[in-house]
Every structure is written in structure tokens, then in C-alpha cells.
PDB file of C-alpha atoms in Angstrom:
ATOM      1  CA  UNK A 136    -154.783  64.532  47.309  1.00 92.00           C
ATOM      2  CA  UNK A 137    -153.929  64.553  51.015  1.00 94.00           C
ATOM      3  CA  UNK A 138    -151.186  61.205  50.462  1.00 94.00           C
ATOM      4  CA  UNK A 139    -149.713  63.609  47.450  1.00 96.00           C
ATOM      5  CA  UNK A 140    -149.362  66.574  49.401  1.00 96.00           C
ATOM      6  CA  UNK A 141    -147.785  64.603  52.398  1.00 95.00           C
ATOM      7  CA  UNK A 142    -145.170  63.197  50.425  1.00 95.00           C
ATOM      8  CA  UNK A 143    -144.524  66.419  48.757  1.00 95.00           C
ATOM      9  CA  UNK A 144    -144.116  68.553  51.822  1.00 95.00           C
ATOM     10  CA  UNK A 145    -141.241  66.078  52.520  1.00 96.00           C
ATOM     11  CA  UNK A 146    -139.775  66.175  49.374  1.00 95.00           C
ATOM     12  CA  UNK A 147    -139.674  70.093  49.934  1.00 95.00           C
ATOM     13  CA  UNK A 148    -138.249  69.586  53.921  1.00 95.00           C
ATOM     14  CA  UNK A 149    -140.796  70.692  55.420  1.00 95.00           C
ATOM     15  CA  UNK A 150    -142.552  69.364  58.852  1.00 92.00           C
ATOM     16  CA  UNK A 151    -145.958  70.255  58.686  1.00 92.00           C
ATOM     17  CA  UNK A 152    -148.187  70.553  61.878  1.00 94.00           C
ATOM     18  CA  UNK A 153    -150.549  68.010  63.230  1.00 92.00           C
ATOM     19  CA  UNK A 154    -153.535  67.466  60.439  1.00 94.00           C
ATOM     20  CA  UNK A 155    -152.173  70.530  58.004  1.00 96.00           C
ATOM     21  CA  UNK A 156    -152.088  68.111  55.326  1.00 95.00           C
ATOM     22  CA  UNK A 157    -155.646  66.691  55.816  1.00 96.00           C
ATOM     23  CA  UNK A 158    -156.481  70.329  56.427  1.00 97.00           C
ATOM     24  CA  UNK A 159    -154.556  71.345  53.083  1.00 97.00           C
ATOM     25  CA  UNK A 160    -156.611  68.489  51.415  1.00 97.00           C
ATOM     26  CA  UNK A 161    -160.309  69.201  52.543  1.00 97.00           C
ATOM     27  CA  UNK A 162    -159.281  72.775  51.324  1.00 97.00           C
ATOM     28  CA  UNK A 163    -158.544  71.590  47.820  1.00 96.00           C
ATOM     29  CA  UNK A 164    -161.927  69.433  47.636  1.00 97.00           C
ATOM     30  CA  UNK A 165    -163.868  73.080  48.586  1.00 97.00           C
ATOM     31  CA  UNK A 166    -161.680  74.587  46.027  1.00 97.00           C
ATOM     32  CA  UNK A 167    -162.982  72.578  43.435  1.00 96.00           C
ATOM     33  CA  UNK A 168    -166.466  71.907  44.888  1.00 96.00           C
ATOM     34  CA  UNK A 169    -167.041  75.901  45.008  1.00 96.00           C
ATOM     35  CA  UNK A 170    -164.980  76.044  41.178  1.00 94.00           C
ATOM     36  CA  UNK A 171    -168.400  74.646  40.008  1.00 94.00           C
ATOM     37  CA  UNK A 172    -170.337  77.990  40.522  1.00 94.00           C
ATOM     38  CA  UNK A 173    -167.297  80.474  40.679  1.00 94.00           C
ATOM     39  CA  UNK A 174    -164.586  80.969  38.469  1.00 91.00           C
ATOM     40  CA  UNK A 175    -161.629  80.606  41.317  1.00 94.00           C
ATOM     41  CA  UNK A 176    -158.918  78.038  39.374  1.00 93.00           C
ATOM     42  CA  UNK A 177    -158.478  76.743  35.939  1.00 93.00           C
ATOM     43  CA  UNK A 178    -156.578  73.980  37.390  1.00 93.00           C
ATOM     44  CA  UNK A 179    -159.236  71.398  37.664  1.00 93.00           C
ATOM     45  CA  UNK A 180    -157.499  67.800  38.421  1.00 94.00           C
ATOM     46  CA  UNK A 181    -156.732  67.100  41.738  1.00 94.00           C
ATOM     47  CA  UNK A 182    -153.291  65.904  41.476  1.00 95.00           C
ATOM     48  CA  UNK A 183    -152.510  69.298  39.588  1.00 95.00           C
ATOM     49  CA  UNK A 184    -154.211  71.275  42.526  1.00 95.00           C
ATOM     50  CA  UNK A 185    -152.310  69.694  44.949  1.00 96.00           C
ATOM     51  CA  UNK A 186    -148.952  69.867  43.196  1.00 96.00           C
ATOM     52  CA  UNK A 187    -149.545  73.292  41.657  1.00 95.00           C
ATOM     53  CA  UNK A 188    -151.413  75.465  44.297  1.00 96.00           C
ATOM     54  CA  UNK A 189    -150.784  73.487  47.412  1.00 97.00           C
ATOM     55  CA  UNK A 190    -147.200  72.514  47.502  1.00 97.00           C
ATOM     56  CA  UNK A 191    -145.775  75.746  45.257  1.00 97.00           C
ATOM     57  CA  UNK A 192    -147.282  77.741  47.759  1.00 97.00           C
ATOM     58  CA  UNK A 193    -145.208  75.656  50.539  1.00 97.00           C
ATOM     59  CA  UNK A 194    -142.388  76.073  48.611  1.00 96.00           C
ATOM     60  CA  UNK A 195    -141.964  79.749  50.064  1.00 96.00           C
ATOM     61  CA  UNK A 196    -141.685  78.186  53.087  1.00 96.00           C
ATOM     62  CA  UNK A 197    -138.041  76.817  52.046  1.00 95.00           C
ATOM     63  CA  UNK A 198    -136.365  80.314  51.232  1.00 92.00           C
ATOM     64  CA  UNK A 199    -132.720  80.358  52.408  1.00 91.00           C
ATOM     65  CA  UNK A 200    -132.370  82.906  54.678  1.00 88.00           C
ATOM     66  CA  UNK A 201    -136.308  83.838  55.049  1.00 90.00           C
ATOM     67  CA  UNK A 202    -138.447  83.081  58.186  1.00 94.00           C
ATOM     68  CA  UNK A 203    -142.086  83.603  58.671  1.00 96.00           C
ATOM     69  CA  UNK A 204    -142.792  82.409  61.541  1.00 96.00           C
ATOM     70  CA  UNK A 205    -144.538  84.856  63.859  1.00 97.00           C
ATOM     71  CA  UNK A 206    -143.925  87.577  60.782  1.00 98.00           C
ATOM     72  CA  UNK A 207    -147.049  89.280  59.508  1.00 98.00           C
ATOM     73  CA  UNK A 208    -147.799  88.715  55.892  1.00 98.00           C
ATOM     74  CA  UNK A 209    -150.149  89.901  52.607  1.00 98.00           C
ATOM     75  CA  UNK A 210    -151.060  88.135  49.765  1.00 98.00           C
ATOM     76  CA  UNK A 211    -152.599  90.644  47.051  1.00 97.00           C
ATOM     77  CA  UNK A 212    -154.770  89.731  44.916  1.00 95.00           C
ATOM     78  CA  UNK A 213    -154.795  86.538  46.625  1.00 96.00           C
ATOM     79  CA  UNK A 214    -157.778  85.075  44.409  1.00 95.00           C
ATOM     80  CA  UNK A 215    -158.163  81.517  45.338  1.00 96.00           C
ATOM     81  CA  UNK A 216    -155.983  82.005  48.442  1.00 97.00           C
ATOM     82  CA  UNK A 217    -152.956  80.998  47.069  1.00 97.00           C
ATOM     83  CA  UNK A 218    -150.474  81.587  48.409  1.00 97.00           C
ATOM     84  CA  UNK A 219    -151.591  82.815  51.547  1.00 97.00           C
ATOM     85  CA  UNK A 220    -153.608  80.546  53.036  1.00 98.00           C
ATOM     86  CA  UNK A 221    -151.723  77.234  52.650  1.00 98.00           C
ATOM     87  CA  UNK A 222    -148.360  79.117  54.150  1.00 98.00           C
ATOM     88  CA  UNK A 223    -151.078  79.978  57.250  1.00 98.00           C
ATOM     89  CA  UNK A 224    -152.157  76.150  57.519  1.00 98.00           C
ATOM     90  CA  UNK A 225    -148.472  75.395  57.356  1.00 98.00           C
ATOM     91  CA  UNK A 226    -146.965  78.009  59.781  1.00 97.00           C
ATOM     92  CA  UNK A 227    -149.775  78.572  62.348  1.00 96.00           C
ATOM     93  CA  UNK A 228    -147.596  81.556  63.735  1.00 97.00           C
ATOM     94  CA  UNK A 229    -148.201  83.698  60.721  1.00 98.00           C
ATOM     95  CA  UNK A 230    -150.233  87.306  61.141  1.00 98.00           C
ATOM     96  CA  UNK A 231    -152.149  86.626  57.798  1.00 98.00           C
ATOM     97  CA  UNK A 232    -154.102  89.140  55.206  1.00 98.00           C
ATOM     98  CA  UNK A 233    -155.911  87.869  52.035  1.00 98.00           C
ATOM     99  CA  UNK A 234    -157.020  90.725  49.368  1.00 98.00           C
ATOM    100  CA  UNK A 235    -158.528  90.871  46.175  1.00 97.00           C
ATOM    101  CA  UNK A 236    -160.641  93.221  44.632  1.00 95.00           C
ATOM    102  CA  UNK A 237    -163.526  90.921  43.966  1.00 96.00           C
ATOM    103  CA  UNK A 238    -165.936  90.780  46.762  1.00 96.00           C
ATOM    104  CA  UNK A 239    -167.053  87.541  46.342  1.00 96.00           C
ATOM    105  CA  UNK A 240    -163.740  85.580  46.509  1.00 96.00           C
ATOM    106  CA  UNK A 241    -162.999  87.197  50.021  1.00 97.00           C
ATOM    107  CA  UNK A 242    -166.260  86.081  51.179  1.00 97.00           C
ATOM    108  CA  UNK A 243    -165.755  82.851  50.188  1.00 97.00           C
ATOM    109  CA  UNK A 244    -162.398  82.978  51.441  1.00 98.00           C
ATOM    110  CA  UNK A 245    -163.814  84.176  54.944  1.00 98.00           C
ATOM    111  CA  UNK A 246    -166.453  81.092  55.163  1.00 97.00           C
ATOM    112  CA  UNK A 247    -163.192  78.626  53.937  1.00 98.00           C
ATOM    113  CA  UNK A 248    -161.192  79.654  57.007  1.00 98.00           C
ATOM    114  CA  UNK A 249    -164.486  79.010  59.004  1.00 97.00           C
ATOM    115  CA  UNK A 250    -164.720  75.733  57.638  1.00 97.00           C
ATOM    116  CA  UNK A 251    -161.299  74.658  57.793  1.00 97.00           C
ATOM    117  CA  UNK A 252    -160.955  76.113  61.354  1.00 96.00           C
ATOM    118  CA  UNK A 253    -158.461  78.617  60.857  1.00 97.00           C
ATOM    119  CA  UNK A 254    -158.579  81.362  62.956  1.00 94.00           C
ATOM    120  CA  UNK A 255    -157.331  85.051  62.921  1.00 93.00           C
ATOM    121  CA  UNK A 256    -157.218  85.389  58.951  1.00 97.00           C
ATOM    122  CA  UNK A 257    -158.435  88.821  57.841  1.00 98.00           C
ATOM    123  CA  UNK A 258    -160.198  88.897  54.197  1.00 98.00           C
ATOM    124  CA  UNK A 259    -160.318  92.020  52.888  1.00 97.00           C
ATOM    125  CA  UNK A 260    -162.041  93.221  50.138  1.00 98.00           C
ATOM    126  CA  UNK A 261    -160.354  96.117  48.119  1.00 97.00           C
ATOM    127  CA  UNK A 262    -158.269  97.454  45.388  1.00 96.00           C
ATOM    128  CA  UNK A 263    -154.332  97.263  46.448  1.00 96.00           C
ATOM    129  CA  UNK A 264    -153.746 100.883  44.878  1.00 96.00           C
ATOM    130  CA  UNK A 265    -156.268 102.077  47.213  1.00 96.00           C
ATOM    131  CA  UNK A 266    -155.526  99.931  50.657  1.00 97.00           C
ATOM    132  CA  UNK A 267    -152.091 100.725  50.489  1.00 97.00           C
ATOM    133  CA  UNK A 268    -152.880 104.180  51.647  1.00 96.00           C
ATOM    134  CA  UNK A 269    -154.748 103.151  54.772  1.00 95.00           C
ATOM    135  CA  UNK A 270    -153.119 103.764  57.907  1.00 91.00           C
ATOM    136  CA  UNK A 271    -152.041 100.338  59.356  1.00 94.00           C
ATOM    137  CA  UNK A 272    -151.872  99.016  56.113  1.00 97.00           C
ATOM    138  CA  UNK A 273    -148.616 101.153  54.407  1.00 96.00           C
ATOM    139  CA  UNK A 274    -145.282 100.158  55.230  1.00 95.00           C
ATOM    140  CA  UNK A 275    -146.649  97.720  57.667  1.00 96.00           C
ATOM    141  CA  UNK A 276    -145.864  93.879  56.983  1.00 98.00           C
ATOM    142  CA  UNK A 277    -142.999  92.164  57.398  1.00 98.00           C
ATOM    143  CA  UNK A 278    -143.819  90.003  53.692  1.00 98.00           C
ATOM    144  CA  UNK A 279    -146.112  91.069  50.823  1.00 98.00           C
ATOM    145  CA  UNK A 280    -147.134  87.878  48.716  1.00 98.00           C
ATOM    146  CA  UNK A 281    -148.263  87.666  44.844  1.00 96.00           C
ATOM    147  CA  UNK A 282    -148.953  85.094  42.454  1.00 92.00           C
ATOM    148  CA  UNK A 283    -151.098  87.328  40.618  1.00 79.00           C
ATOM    149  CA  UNK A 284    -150.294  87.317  36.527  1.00 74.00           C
ATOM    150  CA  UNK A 285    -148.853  91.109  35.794  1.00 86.00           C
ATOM    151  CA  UNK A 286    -145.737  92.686  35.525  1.00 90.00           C
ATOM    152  CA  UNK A 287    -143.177  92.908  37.892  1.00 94.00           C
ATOM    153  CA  UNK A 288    -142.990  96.823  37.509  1.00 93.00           C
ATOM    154  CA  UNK A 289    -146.544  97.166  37.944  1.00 94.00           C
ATOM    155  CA  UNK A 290    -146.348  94.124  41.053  1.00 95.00           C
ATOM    156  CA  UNK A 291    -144.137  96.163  42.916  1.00 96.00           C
ATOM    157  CA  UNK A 292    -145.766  99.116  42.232  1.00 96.00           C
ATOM    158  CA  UNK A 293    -149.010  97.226  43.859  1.00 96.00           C
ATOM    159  CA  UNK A 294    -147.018  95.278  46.753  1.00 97.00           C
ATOM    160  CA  UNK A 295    -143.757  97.287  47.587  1.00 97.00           C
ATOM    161  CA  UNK A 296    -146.097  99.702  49.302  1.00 97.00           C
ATOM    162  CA  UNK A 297    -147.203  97.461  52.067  1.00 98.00           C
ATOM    163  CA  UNK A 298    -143.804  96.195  53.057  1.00 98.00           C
ATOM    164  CA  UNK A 299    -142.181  97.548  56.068  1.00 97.00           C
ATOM    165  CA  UNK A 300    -138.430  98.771  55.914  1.00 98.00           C
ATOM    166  CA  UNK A 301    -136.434  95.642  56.276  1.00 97.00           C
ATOM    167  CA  UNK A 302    -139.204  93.450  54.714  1.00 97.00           C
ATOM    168  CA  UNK A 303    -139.760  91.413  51.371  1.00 98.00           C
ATOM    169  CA  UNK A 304    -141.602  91.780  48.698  1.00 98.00           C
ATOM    170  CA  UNK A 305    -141.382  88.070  46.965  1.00 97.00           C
ATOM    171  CA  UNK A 306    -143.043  87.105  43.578  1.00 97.00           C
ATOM    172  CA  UNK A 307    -143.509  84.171  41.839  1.00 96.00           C
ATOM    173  CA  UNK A 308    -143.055  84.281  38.584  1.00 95.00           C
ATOM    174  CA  UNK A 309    -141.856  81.559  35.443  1.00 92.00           C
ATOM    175  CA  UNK A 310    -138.678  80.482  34.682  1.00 93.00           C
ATOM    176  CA  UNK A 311    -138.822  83.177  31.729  1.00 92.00           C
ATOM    177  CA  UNK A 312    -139.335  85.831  33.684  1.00 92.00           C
ATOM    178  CA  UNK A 313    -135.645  87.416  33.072  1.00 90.00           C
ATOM    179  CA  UNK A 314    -136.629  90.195  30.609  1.00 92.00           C
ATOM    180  CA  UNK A 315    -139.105  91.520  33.038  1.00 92.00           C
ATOM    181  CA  UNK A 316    -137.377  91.583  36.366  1.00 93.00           C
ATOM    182  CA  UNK A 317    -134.709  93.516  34.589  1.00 94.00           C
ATOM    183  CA  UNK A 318    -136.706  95.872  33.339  1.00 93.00           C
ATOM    184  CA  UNK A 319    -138.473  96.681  36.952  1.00 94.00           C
ATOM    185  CA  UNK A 320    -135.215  97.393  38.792  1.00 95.00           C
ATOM    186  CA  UNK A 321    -135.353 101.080  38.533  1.00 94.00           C
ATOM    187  CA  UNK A 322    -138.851 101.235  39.622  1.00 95.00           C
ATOM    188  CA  UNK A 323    -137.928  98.695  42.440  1.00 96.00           C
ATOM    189  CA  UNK A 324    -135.844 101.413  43.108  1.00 96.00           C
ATOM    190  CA  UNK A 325    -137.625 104.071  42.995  1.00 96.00           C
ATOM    191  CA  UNK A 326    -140.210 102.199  45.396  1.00 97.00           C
ATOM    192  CA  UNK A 327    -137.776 101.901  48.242  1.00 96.00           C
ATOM    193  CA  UNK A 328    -136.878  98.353  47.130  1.00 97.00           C
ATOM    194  CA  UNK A 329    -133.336  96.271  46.351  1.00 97.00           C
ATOM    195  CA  UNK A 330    -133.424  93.539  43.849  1.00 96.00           C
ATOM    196  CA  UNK A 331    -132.078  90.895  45.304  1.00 95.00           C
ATOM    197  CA  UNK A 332    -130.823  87.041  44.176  1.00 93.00           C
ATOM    198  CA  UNK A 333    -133.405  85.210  42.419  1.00 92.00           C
ATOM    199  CA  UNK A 334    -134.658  81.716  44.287  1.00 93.00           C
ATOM    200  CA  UNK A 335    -135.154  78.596  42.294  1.00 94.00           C
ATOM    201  CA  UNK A 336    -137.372  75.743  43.450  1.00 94.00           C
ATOM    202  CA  UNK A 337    -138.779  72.806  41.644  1.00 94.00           C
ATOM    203  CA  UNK A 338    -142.321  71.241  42.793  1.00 96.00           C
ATOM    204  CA  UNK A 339    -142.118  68.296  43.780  1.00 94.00           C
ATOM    205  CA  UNK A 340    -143.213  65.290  41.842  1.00 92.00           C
ATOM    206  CA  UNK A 341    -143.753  67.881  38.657  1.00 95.00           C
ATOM    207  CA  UNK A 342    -141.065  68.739  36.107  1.00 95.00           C
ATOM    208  CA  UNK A 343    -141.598  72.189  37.022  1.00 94.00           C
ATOM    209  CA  UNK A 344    -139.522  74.618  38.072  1.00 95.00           C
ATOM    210  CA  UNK A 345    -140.308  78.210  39.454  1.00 95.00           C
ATOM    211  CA  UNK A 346    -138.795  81.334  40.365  1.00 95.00           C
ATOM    212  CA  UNK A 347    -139.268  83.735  43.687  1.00 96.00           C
ATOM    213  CA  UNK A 348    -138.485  87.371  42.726  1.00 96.00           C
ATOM    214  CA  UNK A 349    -137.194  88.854  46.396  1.00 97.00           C
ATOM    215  CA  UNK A 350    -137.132  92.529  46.924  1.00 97.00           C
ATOM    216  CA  UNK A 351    -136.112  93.829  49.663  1.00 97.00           C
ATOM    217  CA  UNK A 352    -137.510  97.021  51.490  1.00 98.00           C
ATOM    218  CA  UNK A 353    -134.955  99.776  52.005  1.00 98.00           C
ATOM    219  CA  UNK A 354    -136.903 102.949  52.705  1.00 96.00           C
ATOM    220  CA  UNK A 355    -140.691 103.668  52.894  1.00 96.00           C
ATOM    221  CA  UNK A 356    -142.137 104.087  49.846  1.00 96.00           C
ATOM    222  CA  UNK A 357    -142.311 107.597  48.308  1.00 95.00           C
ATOM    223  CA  UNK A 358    -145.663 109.452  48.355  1.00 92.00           C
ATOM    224  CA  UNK A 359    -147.860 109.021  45.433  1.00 93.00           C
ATOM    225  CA  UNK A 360    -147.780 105.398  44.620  1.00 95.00           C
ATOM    226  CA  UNK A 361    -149.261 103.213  44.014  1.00 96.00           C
ATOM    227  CA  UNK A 362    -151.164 105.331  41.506  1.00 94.00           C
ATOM    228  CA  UNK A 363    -154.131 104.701  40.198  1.00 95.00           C
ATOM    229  CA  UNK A 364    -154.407 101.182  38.073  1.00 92.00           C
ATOM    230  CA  UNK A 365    -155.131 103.248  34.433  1.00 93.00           C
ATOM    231  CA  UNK A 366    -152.365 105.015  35.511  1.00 94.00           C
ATOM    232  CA  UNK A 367    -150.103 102.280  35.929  1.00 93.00           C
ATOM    233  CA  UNK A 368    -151.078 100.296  33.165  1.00 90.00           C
ATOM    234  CA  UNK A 369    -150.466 103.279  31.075  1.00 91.00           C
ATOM    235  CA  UNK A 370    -147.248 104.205  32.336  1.00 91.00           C
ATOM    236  CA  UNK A 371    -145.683 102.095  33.702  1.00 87.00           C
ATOM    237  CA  UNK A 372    -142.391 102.410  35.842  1.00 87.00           C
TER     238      UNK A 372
END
């Protein structure tokens, strides 16, 4: 795993720092060692984990025009860590926040970063409807994160929230995900958000391509959302 990800990070450009790739390695052997006893990836072959968590998560790192070194960023519903956590092994500078709901991923997460040695990563355990009310947490980070499988109304309902004004919001979504971007640009609007050109990336040594939804944050988001998850599942924007 560790020769794969190597090469791949420069494929991708990238100059990784001293041991991130045996770091990003021993990370993907707890990954699957802990994947016996908790359901945290379906991907279960290391070559796939390496391509297809570790080095798509890097891939962020590559954005034209988007830095995040020394930024503060927060991956929600961060599940496995991904993509969080590799972007912190990569760019040591980065103010990182993992949360997901489930209380038992963050604590793993927490004893991971122990493990690996990275320090200053905070886990949190809570809904993202609810957090993003929490003083310090609201219109706050410089980059909101998700890989999480929803929509990308209800996404930025979840994420847009936590993004300062001037800051990004980027998904990463399919290469089919046209129908569903377009449908989310009013509520990106409404959210204090501007749609802005889609980012294309292939993963190296894979056939597969992805795409980075970037929002941008205009204004502080209005009072009242997120709303509750029924509610937004219900309703959506």
C-alpha cells in the first residue's frame, strides 16, 4: 500500500512530508484491521483503499486556486476519516475537525490519531444540524469537507453553515452528479453560497474520474438552518 500511495501522490504533484506516506499506509492497515469488528468501509482490498480513500482524498490538495495550508477545516460526517484525516497527514498546517454522528467512529477516530501520532485533531461526536448552531462552530472555518452519500441540496444545507464568509464548501461527488448540483443552486443561494466551476480530477493509477462541487461563502448563513434532518429530508431546498 505505502509504494502505491507514494507513486500516486506524485502522479497527483504533490510533495508529501517526511513519513506521510508510511503514516498514510499504517492508517489503511488499522482501517481494515478495525473493518473486522466495525462497519467503517466497504472497500476491502488494499490497493482499492489506497487508490480510493487515500489518494482521492489528496486529490483536494491539487485545487487550482485553493490553499489549505494553515486554513482551518471540517469534514462532516467524516465516517472513516476520509477526507479529513489524510489532507491532515498531508498538510501538517491544517486546523482539523472530524464529525459524525456515530459515537463510536469518533472514538475510534480519536485513538487512530493517537496511534498514528497526529496531534491537535478534534473528534467530535454530533449531529451537523445541531453543531452548526454552537458558538465557535457557525460561520467559523475557512473549508467544510464531505464525502458523505446525500444530496447536494441537503449537503449544503448540512455544511454551508459552518463556512466562514469567504470560505468553501467543496463536495465530492460522481461524474453524474450534473442533475443534482443544478438543482441545489437556489438553495446554495439561499444559504449564503455561490456555485462556482466544477473541478475534475482523475485518481491516479484508476480509470476513475471525480468531481469537487466548490461553493463559495458569500454571506453568513440565514437563521434557521440547518433544520432539523426529517425536516430536510422532507423538504428539501
Amino acid at each position: 500500500m505505502k509504494d502505491q500511495i507514494t507513486t500516486g501522490l506524485s502522479i497527483l504533484g504533490l510533495t508529501p512530508p517526511d513519513n506521510a506516506d508510511t503514516v498514510l499506509a499504517e492508517y489503511g492497515r488499522l482501517l481494515l484491521e478495525q473493518n473486522q469488528v466495525m462497519n467503517l468501509t466497504a472497500i476491502t482490498d488494499p490497493a482499492q483503499v489506497a487508490a480510493l480513500h487515500f489518494l482521492d482524498s489528496a486529490a483536494l490538495l491539487t485545487l487550482p486556486g485553493i490553499s489549505m495550508a494553515g486554513k482551518s477545516l471540517i469534514d462532516v460526517g467524516t465516517g472513516a476519516g476520509f477526507p479529513g484525516l489524510p489532507l491532515r497527514i498531508l498538510e501538517p498546517t491544517l486546523h482539523l475537525t472530524l464529525l459524525d454522528s456515530l459515537g463510536k467512529r469518533i472514538n475510534w477516530l480519536a485513538a487512530l490519531c493517537e496511534q498514528l501520532g497526529v496531534q491537535g485533531v478534534t473528534c467530535l461526536h454530533a449531529r451537523a444540524e445541531e453543531q452548526a448552531f454552537v458558538s465557535g462552530f457557525r460561520d467559523s472555518f475557512d473549508f467544510a469537507v464531505s464525502r458523505a452519500v446525500a444530496s447536494m441540496g441537503i449537503l449544503c444545507e448540512l455544511c454551508l453553515p459552518y463556512v466562514k464568509v469567504g470560505g468553501y464548501f467543496l463536495a465530492m461527488k460522481s461524474m453524474d452528479c450534473g442533475e443534482e448540483v443544478a438543482a441545489a443552486v437556489s438553495a446554495i443561494r439561499l444559504l449564503g453560497g455561490r456555485l462556482q466551476p466544477v473541478l475534475e480530477y482523475q485518481i491516479p493509477g484508476t480509470d476513475v474520474r471525480r468531481r469537487v462541487i466548490v461553493v463559495q461563502k458569500l454571506f453568513p448563513t440565514p437563521a434557521g438552518y440547518p433544520r432539523r434532518w426529517a425536516k430536510m429530508q422532507k423538504a428539501p431546498l
